[in-house]
GROMACS .gro file of C-alpha atoms in nm:
model
  402
    1MET     CA    1  -1.721   0.044   2.678
    2SER     CA    2  -1.426   0.271   2.604
    3PRO     CA    3  -1.141   0.129   2.394
    4ILE     CA    4  -0.863  -0.025   2.602
    5PRO     CA    5  -0.528   0.109   2.476
    6ALA     CA    6  -0.321  -0.194   2.386
    7ASN     CA    7  -0.076  -0.307   2.124
    8ALA     CA    8  -0.217  -0.604   1.933
    9LEU     CA    9   0.126  -0.697   1.797
   10ALA     CA   10   0.341  -0.620   2.102
   11GLY     CA   11   0.638  -0.856   2.127
   12ILE     CA   12   0.686  -0.897   1.752
   13ARG     CA   13   1.026  -0.768   1.639
   14ILE     CA   14   1.087  -0.723   1.267
   15LEU     CA   15   1.426  -0.668   1.105
   16GLU     CA   16   1.382  -0.466   0.787
   17PRO     CA   17   1.681  -0.455   0.551
   18ALA     CA   18   1.435  -0.367   0.273
   19THR     CA   19   1.431  -0.062   0.048
   20MET     CA   20   1.188   0.156  -0.149
   21GLY     CA   21   0.814   0.091  -0.095
   22ALA     CA   22   0.686  -0.264  -0.130
   23GLY     CA   23   0.919  -0.419   0.126
   24PRO     CA   24   0.903  -0.151   0.396
   25PHE     CA   25   0.529  -0.080   0.376
   26GLY     CA   26   0.429  -0.415   0.528
   27PRO     CA   27   0.639  -0.365   0.844
   28THR     CA   28   0.510  -0.006   0.865
   29LEU     CA   29   0.151  -0.132   0.880
   30LEU     CA   30   0.242  -0.384   1.149
   31SER     CA   31   0.435  -0.123   1.349
   32GLU     CA   32   0.118   0.082   1.383
   33PHE     CA   33  -0.030  -0.201   1.591
   34GLY     CA   34   0.269  -0.249   1.818
   35ALA     CA   35   0.529  -0.448   1.625
   36GLU     CA   36   0.885  -0.324   1.681
   37VAL     CA   37   1.054  -0.260   1.347
   38ILE     CA   38   1.431  -0.212   1.315
   39LYS     CA   39   1.509  -0.043   0.985
   40ILE     CA   40   1.854  -0.140   0.850
   41GLU     CA   41   2.036   0.092   0.609
   42ILE     CA   42   2.377   0.088   0.446
   43PRO     CA   43   2.636   0.292   0.642
   44GLY     CA   44   2.728   0.636   0.521
   45GLN     CA   45   2.456   0.700   0.267
   46GLY     CA   46   2.136   0.549   0.400
   47GLU     CA   47   1.844   0.448   0.182
   48SER     CA   48   1.767   0.643  -0.135
   49VAL     CA   49   1.410   0.705  -0.016
   50ARG     CA   50   1.556   0.962   0.225
   51ARG     CA   51   1.627   1.178  -0.079
   52ILE     CA   52   1.293   1.141  -0.259
   53PRO     CA   53   1.101   1.471  -0.285
   54PRO     CA   54   0.906   1.655  -0.162
   55LEU     CA   55   1.171   1.783   0.080
   56VAL     CA   56   1.133   2.030   0.367
   57ASN     CA   57   1.464   2.151   0.510
   58ASP     CA   58   1.633   1.858   0.333
   59GLN     CA   59   1.395   1.613   0.506
   60SER     CA   60   1.195   1.381   0.278
   61LEU     CA   61   0.825   1.390   0.360
   62PHE     CA   62   0.797   1.056   0.176
   63TRP     CA   63   1.049   0.901   0.418
   64ALA     CA   64   0.890   1.058   0.724
   65ASP     CA   65   0.555   0.901   0.641
   66LEU     CA   66   0.663   0.561   0.505
   67HIS     CA   67   0.899   0.478   0.792
   68ARG     CA   68   0.698   0.606   1.087
   69ASN     CA   69   0.723   0.412   1.414
   70LYS     CA   70   1.053   0.249   1.317
   71ARG     CA   71   1.397   0.243   1.477
   72ALA     CA   72   1.689   0.296   1.239
   73ILE     CA   73   2.036   0.143   1.242
   74SER     CA   74   2.317   0.130   0.988
   75LEU     CA   75   2.473  -0.204   0.898
   76ASP     CA   76   2.666  -0.329   0.594
   77LEU     CA   77   2.541  -0.680   0.522
   78ARG     CA   78   2.811  -0.727   0.260
   79LYS     CA   79   3.084  -0.736   0.525
   80PRO     CA   80   3.152  -1.052   0.732
   81GLU     CA   81   3.123  -0.855   1.056
   82GLY     CA   82   2.796  -0.705   0.936
   83GLN     CA   83   2.665  -1.052   0.859
   84ARG     CA   84   2.765  -1.170   1.207
   85LEU     CA   85   2.579  -0.882   1.369
   86PHE     CA   86   2.272  -0.947   1.155
   87LYS     CA   87   2.268  -1.307   1.273
   88GLU     CA   88   2.284  -1.188   1.633
   89LEU     CA   89   1.989  -0.959   1.569
   90THR     CA   90   1.802  -1.249   1.408
   91ARG     CA   91   1.834  -1.450   1.730
   92GLN     CA   92   1.614  -1.192   1.898
   93ALA     CA   93   1.369  -1.129   1.612
   94GLU     CA   94   1.043  -1.278   1.491
   95VAL     CA   95   1.057  -1.163   1.129
   96VAL     CA   96   1.307  -1.058   0.861
   97THR     CA   97   1.161  -0.859   0.570
   98GLU     CA   98   1.390  -0.809   0.269
   99ASN     CA   99   1.346  -0.719  -0.097
  100PHE     CA  100   1.682  -0.781  -0.260
  101ARG     CA  101   1.721  -0.977  -0.583
  102PRO     CA  102   1.662  -1.350  -0.514
  103GLY     CA  103   1.986  -1.517  -0.413
  104THR     CA  104   2.146  -1.203  -0.268
  105PHE     CA  105   2.092  -1.298   0.096
  106GLU     CA  106   2.217  -1.649   0.021
  107LYS     CA  107   2.532  -1.497  -0.131
  108TRP     CA  108   2.585  -1.307   0.193
  109GLY     CA  109   2.534  -1.621   0.400
  110LEU     CA  110   2.202  -1.491   0.531
  111GLY     CA  111   1.951  -1.708   0.344
  112PHE     CA  112   1.652  -1.864   0.516
  113GLU     CA  113   1.817  -2.202   0.571
  114THR     CA  114   2.103  -2.029   0.752
  115LEU     CA  115   1.883  -1.802   0.960
  116ARG     CA  116   1.649  -2.080   1.066
  117GLN     CA  117   1.947  -2.266   1.213
  118ILE     CA  118   2.006  -1.961   1.431
  119ASN     CA  119   1.637  -1.903   1.508
  120PRO     CA  120   1.398  -2.186   1.410
  121GLY     CA  121   1.099  -1.958   1.457
  122ILE     CA  122   1.213  -1.686   1.219
  123VAL     CA  123   0.969  -1.580   0.947
  124MET     CA  124   1.143  -1.447   0.635
  125VAL     CA  125   0.935  -1.221   0.411
  126ARG     CA  126   1.091  -1.202   0.066
  127VAL     CA  127   0.963  -0.929  -0.164
  128SER     CA  128   1.091  -0.926  -0.523
  129GLY     CA  129   0.984  -0.847  -0.876
  130TYR     CA  130   0.900  -1.197  -0.994
  131GLY     CA  131   0.928  -1.427  -0.691
  132GLN     CA  132   1.197  -1.653  -0.550
  133ASP     CA  133   1.174  -1.912  -0.828
  134GLY     CA  134   1.066  -1.937  -1.191
  135PRO     CA  135   1.251  -1.837  -1.510
  136TYR     CA  136   1.218  -1.462  -1.444
  137SER     CA  137   1.315  -1.466  -1.076
  138SER     CA  138   1.657  -1.309  -1.137
  139GLN     CA  139   1.517  -1.013  -1.330
  140PRO     CA  140   1.487  -0.673  -1.160
  141GLY     CA  141   1.142  -0.551  -1.062
  142PHE     CA  142   0.980  -0.220  -0.983
  143ASP     CA  143   0.628  -0.090  -0.928
  144ARG     CA  144   0.578  -0.009  -1.296
  145ILE     CA  145   0.713  -0.351  -1.398
  146GLY     CA  146   0.464  -0.521  -1.170
  147LEU     CA  147   0.180  -0.317  -1.316
  148ALA     CA  148   0.287  -0.417  -1.666
  149PHE     CA  149   0.353  -0.788  -1.605
  150SER     CA  150   0.031  -0.836  -1.405
  151GLY     CA  151  -0.180  -0.697  -1.690
  152LEU     CA  152  -0.317  -0.399  -1.497
  153MET     CA  153  -0.139  -0.135  -1.704
  154HIS     CA  154  -0.294  -0.279  -2.020
  155LEU     CA  155  -0.637  -0.223  -1.863
  156THR     CA  156  -0.571   0.134  -1.749
  157GLY     CA  157  -0.664   0.424  -1.974
  158TYR     CA  158  -0.913   0.491  -2.254
  159PRO     CA  159  -0.979   0.246  -2.540
  160GLU     CA  160  -0.840   0.486  -2.800
  161GLY     CA  161  -0.537   0.585  -2.590
  162PRO     CA  162  -0.213   0.422  -2.469
  163PRO     CA  163  -0.188   0.207  -2.157
  164LEU     CA  164  -0.128   0.415  -1.842
  165ARG     CA  165   0.009   0.362  -1.493
  166VAL     CA  166  -0.223   0.456  -1.211
  167GLY     CA  167  -0.158   0.778  -1.019
  168LEU     CA  168   0.026   0.615  -0.727
  169ALA     CA  169   0.273   0.327  -0.684
  170ALA     CA  170  -0.025   0.093  -0.644
  171CYS     CA  171   0.174  -0.224  -0.702
  172ASP     CA  172   0.421  -0.132  -0.427
  173TRP     CA  173   0.156  -0.050  -0.170
  174LEU     CA  174  -0.064  -0.349  -0.250
  175THR     CA  175   0.241  -0.577  -0.223
  176GLY     CA  176   0.312  -0.419   0.115
  177VAL     CA  177  -0.038  -0.512   0.230
  178PHE     CA  178   0.010  -0.870   0.108
  179ASN     CA  179   0.352  -0.898   0.275
  180ALA     CA  180   0.198  -0.783   0.605
  181PHE     CA  181  -0.087  -1.032   0.555
  182GLY     CA  182   0.161  -1.313   0.483
  183THR     CA  183   0.364  -1.218   0.789
  184MET     CA  184   0.062  -1.251   1.015
  185LEU     CA  185  -0.042  -1.582   0.859
  186ALA     CA  186   0.305  -1.727   0.919
  187LEU     CA  187   0.316  -1.601   1.278
  188TYR     CA  188  -0.037  -1.723   1.351
  189TRP     CA  189   0.043  -2.072   1.222
  190ARG     CA  190   0.369  -2.077   1.418
  191ASP     CA  191   0.230  -1.954   1.749
  192ALA     CA  192  -0.144  -2.024   1.758
  193GLN     CA  193  -0.176  -2.342   1.555
  194GLY     CA  194   0.124  -2.529   1.687
  195GLY     CA  195   0.349  -2.498   1.384
  196ASN     CA  196   0.637  -2.401   1.612
  197GLN     CA  197   0.864  -2.299   1.327
  198GLY     CA  198   0.911  -2.013   1.088
  199GLN     CA  199   0.868  -2.016   0.713
  200VAL     CA  200   0.927  -1.808   0.400
  201VAL     CA  201   0.664  -1.562   0.275
  202ASP     CA  202   0.728  -1.519  -0.099
  203ALA     CA  203   0.562  -1.191  -0.205
  204PRO     CA  204   0.652  -1.075  -0.559
  205LEU     CA  205   0.526  -0.744  -0.690
  206TYR     CA  206   0.331  -0.871  -0.988
  207GLU     CA  207   0.136  -1.136  -0.794
  208SER     CA  208  -0.027  -0.881  -0.564
  209VAL     CA  209  -0.184  -0.709  -0.865
  210LEU     CA  210  -0.249  -1.035  -1.050
  211ARG     CA  211  -0.466  -1.139  -0.755
  212ILE     CA  212  -0.709  -0.848  -0.816
  213GLN     CA  213  -0.755  -0.902  -1.189
  214GLU     CA  214  -1.127  -0.975  -1.144
  215SER     CA  215  -1.250  -1.204  -1.426
  216THR     CA  216  -0.993  -1.115  -1.691
  217ILE     CA  217  -0.829  -1.460  -1.690
  218PRO     CA  218  -1.151  -1.668  -1.675
  219GLN     CA  219  -1.299  -1.440  -1.943
  220TYR     CA  220  -1.016  -1.521  -2.182
  221ASP     CA  221  -1.000  -1.888  -2.081
  222LYS     CA  222  -1.369  -1.959  -2.146
  223LEU     CA  223  -1.475  -1.692  -2.394
  224GLY     CA  224  -1.152  -1.602  -2.574
  225ILE     CA  225  -1.208  -1.235  -2.493
  226VAL     CA  226  -0.911  -1.015  -2.406
  227ARG     CA  227  -1.041  -0.743  -2.178
  228GLY     CA  228  -0.931  -0.400  -2.292
  229ARG     CA  229  -0.921  -0.049  -2.157
  230GLN     CA  230  -1.258   0.096  -2.058
  231GLY     CA  231  -1.163   0.442  -1.938
  232ASN     CA  232  -1.380   0.540  -1.641
  233ARG     CA  233  -1.662   0.305  -1.729
  234HIS     CA  234  -1.766  -0.034  -1.595
  235PRO     CA  235  -2.002  -0.276  -1.775
  236GLY     CA  236  -2.191  -0.345  -1.452
  237CYS     CA  237  -2.265   0.021  -1.376
  238VAL     CA  238  -2.443   0.211  -1.654
  239PRO     CA  239  -2.449   0.503  -1.663
  240GLY     CA  240  -2.128   0.563  -1.472
  241ASP     CA  241  -1.842   0.800  -1.542
  242ASN     CA  242  -1.669   1.118  -1.428
  243TYR     CA  243  -1.854   1.433  -1.531
  244GLN     CA  244  -1.745   1.797  -1.533
  245THR     CA  245  -1.966   2.047  -1.353
  246LYS     CA  246  -2.052   2.411  -1.422
  247ASP     CA  247  -1.785   2.527  -1.175
  248GLY     CA  248  -1.511   2.325  -1.344
  249ARG     CA  249  -1.491   2.045  -1.085
  250TRP     CA  250  -1.541   1.678  -1.157
  251VAL     CA  251  -1.789   1.442  -0.995
  252THR     CA  252  -1.823   1.068  -1.029
  253ILE     CA  253  -2.166   0.905  -1.049
  254VAL     CA  254  -2.230   0.531  -1.034
  255VAL     CA  255  -2.557   0.353  -1.119
  256PRO     CA  256  -2.513  -0.011  -1.006
  257ASN     CA  257  -2.875  -0.134  -1.020
  258ASP     CA  258  -3.235  -0.066  -1.124
  259ASN     CA  259  -3.323   0.127  -0.807
  260ALA     CA  260  -3.030   0.363  -0.855
  261PHE     CA  261  -3.127   0.412  -1.220
  262ALA     CA  262  -3.479   0.507  -1.118
  263GLY     CA  263  -3.338   0.757  -0.870
  264LEU     CA  264  -3.106   0.903  -1.132
  265ALA     CA  265  -3.381   0.938  -1.395
  266LYS     CA  266  -3.606   1.128  -1.157
  267ALA     CA  267  -3.320   1.344  -1.024
  268ILE     CA  268  -3.219   1.468  -1.369
  269GLY     CA  269  -3.578   1.520  -1.483
  270ARG     CA  270  -3.585   1.226  -1.724
  271GLU     CA  271  -3.869   1.017  -1.581
  272GLY     CA  272  -3.950   0.906  -1.933
  273LEU     CA  273  -3.644   0.680  -1.924
  274LEU     CA  274  -3.831   0.458  -1.680
  275ILE     CA  275  -4.089   0.361  -1.939
  276ASP     CA  276  -3.849   0.346  -2.233
  277GLN     CA  277  -3.801  -0.025  -2.312
  278ARG     CA  278  -3.440   0.031  -2.409
  279PHE     CA  279  -3.344   0.111  -2.050
  280GLN     CA  280  -3.550  -0.140  -1.853
  281ASP     CA  281  -3.256  -0.358  -1.750
  282ALA     CA  282  -2.877  -0.350  -1.722
  283LYS     CA  283  -2.831  -0.516  -2.060
  284GLY     CA  284  -3.040  -0.254  -2.236
  285ARG     CA  285  -2.861   0.028  -2.059
  286ARG     CA  286  -2.523  -0.113  -2.166
  287GLU     CA  287  -2.640  -0.132  -2.529
  288ASN     CA  288  -2.752   0.230  -2.518
  289GLN     CA  289  -2.483   0.367  -2.289
  290GLU     CA  290  -2.369   0.654  -2.508
  291GLU     CA  291  -2.716   0.806  -2.514
  292LEU     CA  292  -2.752   0.775  -2.137
  293GLU     CA  293  -2.408   0.917  -2.071
  294GLY     CA  294  -2.486   1.216  -2.290
  295MET     CA  295  -2.800   1.293  -2.089
  296VAL     CA  296  -2.614   1.275  -1.758
  297ARG     CA  297  -2.319   1.474  -1.889
  298HIS     CA  298  -2.551   1.752  -2.013
  299TRP     CA  299  -2.739   1.769  -1.682
  300VAL     CA  300  -2.420   1.777  -1.472
  301ALA     CA  301  -2.261   2.046  -1.690
  302GLY     CA  302  -2.538   2.289  -1.595
  303LYS     CA  303  -2.497   2.256  -1.219
  304ALA     CA  304  -2.236   2.328  -0.953
  305SER     CA  305  -2.045   2.030  -0.813
  306ASP     CA  306  -2.192   2.055  -0.461
  307GLU     CA  307  -2.543   2.067  -0.604
  308VAL     CA  308  -2.485   1.757  -0.818
  309VAL     CA  309  -2.361   1.555  -0.521
  310ARG     CA  310  -2.644   1.678  -0.298
  311ILE     CA  311  -2.915   1.591  -0.552
  312MET     CA  312  -2.764   1.248  -0.623
  313ASN     CA  313  -2.730   1.161  -0.255
  314LYS     CA  314  -3.090   1.264  -0.194
  315ALA     CA  315  -3.193   1.033  -0.478
  316LYS     CA  316  -2.984   0.752  -0.325
  317VAL     CA  317  -2.749   0.745  -0.624
  318PRO     CA  318  -2.379   0.698  -0.534
  319ALA     CA  319  -2.194   1.018  -0.623
  320CYS     CA  320  -1.888   1.204  -0.504
  321LEU     CA  321  -1.670   1.500  -0.587
  322LEU     CA  322  -1.328   1.396  -0.717
  323TYR     CA  323  -1.118   1.500  -0.418
  324THR     CA  324  -0.775   1.660  -0.415
  325ALA     CA  325  -0.551   1.696  -0.110
  326VAL     CA  326  -0.722   2.030  -0.041
  327ASP     CA  327  -1.063   1.861  -0.020
  328ILE     CA  328  -0.934   1.573   0.192
  329ILE     CA  329  -0.777   1.803   0.451
  330SER     CA  330  -1.090   2.019   0.483
  331ASP     CA  331  -1.360   1.750   0.473
  332PRO     CA  332  -1.569   1.720   0.794
  333HIS     CA  333  -1.624   1.344   0.760
  334ILE     CA  334  -1.252   1.276   0.733
  335ALA     CA  335  -1.199   1.502   1.035
  336ALA     CA  336  -1.470   1.325   1.235
  337ARG     CA  337  -1.311   0.989   1.159
  338ASN     CA  338  -0.966   1.116   1.260
  339ASN     CA  339  -0.829   0.997   0.928
  340LEU     CA  340  -0.559   1.263   0.937
  341VAL     CA  341  -0.310   1.301   1.220
  342GLN     CA  342  -0.010   1.517   1.308
  343MET     CA  343   0.347   1.385   1.332
  344GLU     CA  344   0.655   1.562   1.463
  345VAL     CA  345   0.920   1.566   1.188
  346PRO     CA  346   1.274   1.691   1.258
  347GLY     CA  347   1.331   2.009   1.059
  348ALA     CA  348   0.972   2.019   0.933
  349ARG     CA  349   0.788   2.067   1.263
  350ARG     CA  350   0.440   1.913   1.257
  351LEU     CA  351   0.336   1.713   0.953
  352LYS     CA  352  -0.024   1.622   0.870
  353THR     CA  353  -0.060   1.274   0.723
  354VAL     CA  354  -0.297   0.977   0.696
  355GLY     CA  355  -0.360   0.799   1.023
  356VAL     CA  356  -0.388   0.431   1.111
  357ILE     CA  357  -0.610   0.207   0.899
  358PRO     CA  358  -0.805  -0.008   0.986
  359LYS     CA  359  -0.958   0.105   1.315
  360LEU     CA  360  -0.977  -0.162   1.587
  361SER     CA  361  -1.220  -0.105   1.872
  362LEU     CA  362  -1.014  -0.259   2.155
  363THR     CA  363  -0.658  -0.251   2.022
  364PRO     CA  364  -0.636   0.064   1.811
  365GLY     CA  365  -0.314   0.142   1.630
  366GLN     CA  366  -0.110   0.455   1.676
  367ILE     CA  367   0.162   0.664   1.517
  368ARG     CA  368   0.434   0.717   1.777
  369TRP     CA  369   0.691   0.905   1.571
  370ALA     CA  370   0.785   0.995   1.215
  371GLY     CA  371   1.054   0.822   1.011
  372PRO     CA  372   1.379   0.824   1.213
  373THR     CA  373   1.697   1.007   1.128
  374PHE     CA  374   1.984   0.807   0.981
  375ALA     CA  375   2.133   0.554   1.229
  376GLN     CA  376   1.935   0.723   1.507
  377HIS     CA  377   1.911   0.405   1.712
  378ASN     CA  378   2.257   0.252   1.664
  379GLN     CA  379   2.351   0.292   2.028
  380GLU     CA  380   2.015   0.168   2.155
  381ILE     CA  381   2.022  -0.147   1.942
  382TYR     CA  382   2.390  -0.238   1.933
  383GLN     CA  383   2.474  -0.155   2.292
  384GLY     CA  384   2.137  -0.191   2.461
  385MET     CA  385   2.018  -0.500   2.274
  386LEU     CA  386   2.337  -0.677   2.164
  387GLY     CA  387   2.559  -0.559   2.447
  388LEU     CA  388   2.841  -0.412   2.239
  389THR     CA  389   3.092  -0.188   2.413
  390GLU     CA  390   3.173   0.169   2.316
  391LYS     CA  391   3.513   0.050   2.196
  392GLU     CA  392   3.350  -0.208   1.968
  393MET     CA  393   3.114   0.056   1.833
  394VAL     CA  394   3.403   0.284   1.743
  395ARG     CA  395   3.586   0.002   1.567
  396LEU     CA  396   3.282  -0.107   1.370
  397LYS     CA  397   3.217   0.248   1.260
  398GLU     CA  398   3.579   0.300   1.153
  399GLU     CA  399   3.564  -0.023   0.952
  400GLY     CA  400   3.244   0.090   0.780
  401THR     CA  401   3.041  -0.197   0.921
  402ILE     CA  402   2.793   0.032   1.098
   0.00000   0.00000   0.00000
């Protein structure tokens, strides 16, 4: 049966007065499956993400990708008239997603208790550095702060080197996934399980990374061991590392079990390892890891990257070239899966970017347009949705409210 084009989240309207990455990314994910997202920016200057490089003809590629599928309006929530308009928008919304310092929306008269009086079904997603309560709740947060406070930065890097951040704003994007997940849980309980009312989704940066800390906390609690940096290695996969090839590229090889180890030993011409008692189980391989890693490193260094991956795959040993953007764009598997799509970006023509993930068989997501221009949808929202007159629009703009 062919997929039936449909929007799984049609009818869900999200107001997004959130900035940077962690707050907006959740609504972006939901917009790809049909949710209507209204991006709210401060009049005159817009969000700072619009100015984050790389830029093409003064257009931020970061903005174009992060805010795809959204409508954009300008509104100053610090002004009484701006607060009134936000409340009117809330009457017709399902969700509000914000990431200001806890207490800011309450100061503006827009806290959850106020909004739920206007719309009892409203779900309020609150992204912050440390959460809405607790002794650190008033402190500012950022991706790097979340990585540090969650313990992940301590674990990243080599044992003999300093702690490192990962190569992307992982805390921001993971928090965005959790805020989207929390949004759907709140809506499902409200609509499908008879809850009939909205609730707050409290999604701090550090908790999203804390949730993926594997066994680091139980390990310290029961064994008194503080897990440290391990570089590219993992105690459950030996040998396993990144190795440089003859042509200067890097490949990663992972040996997660006895079968994979047997395949590796035969592939690199070291069948004798299979009868060496030191390497008969995972424990023995961990105790003799340096010797094993040296053998693999030497073998890989004498071969081209494509040859290494081909031989490992034939031996049923997980292996992959370390991809760059060049490799991703040219890879036939990524093309076959339609992982990359084209977007029309004002001033930048067509932009290739990552498509919708995950893929649903009956209600697939879609990218309808790139991040909107500043205040692009003011007329559509204020006049079409709220019924304001042209005269009111002029006044609000002159006052700096929109």
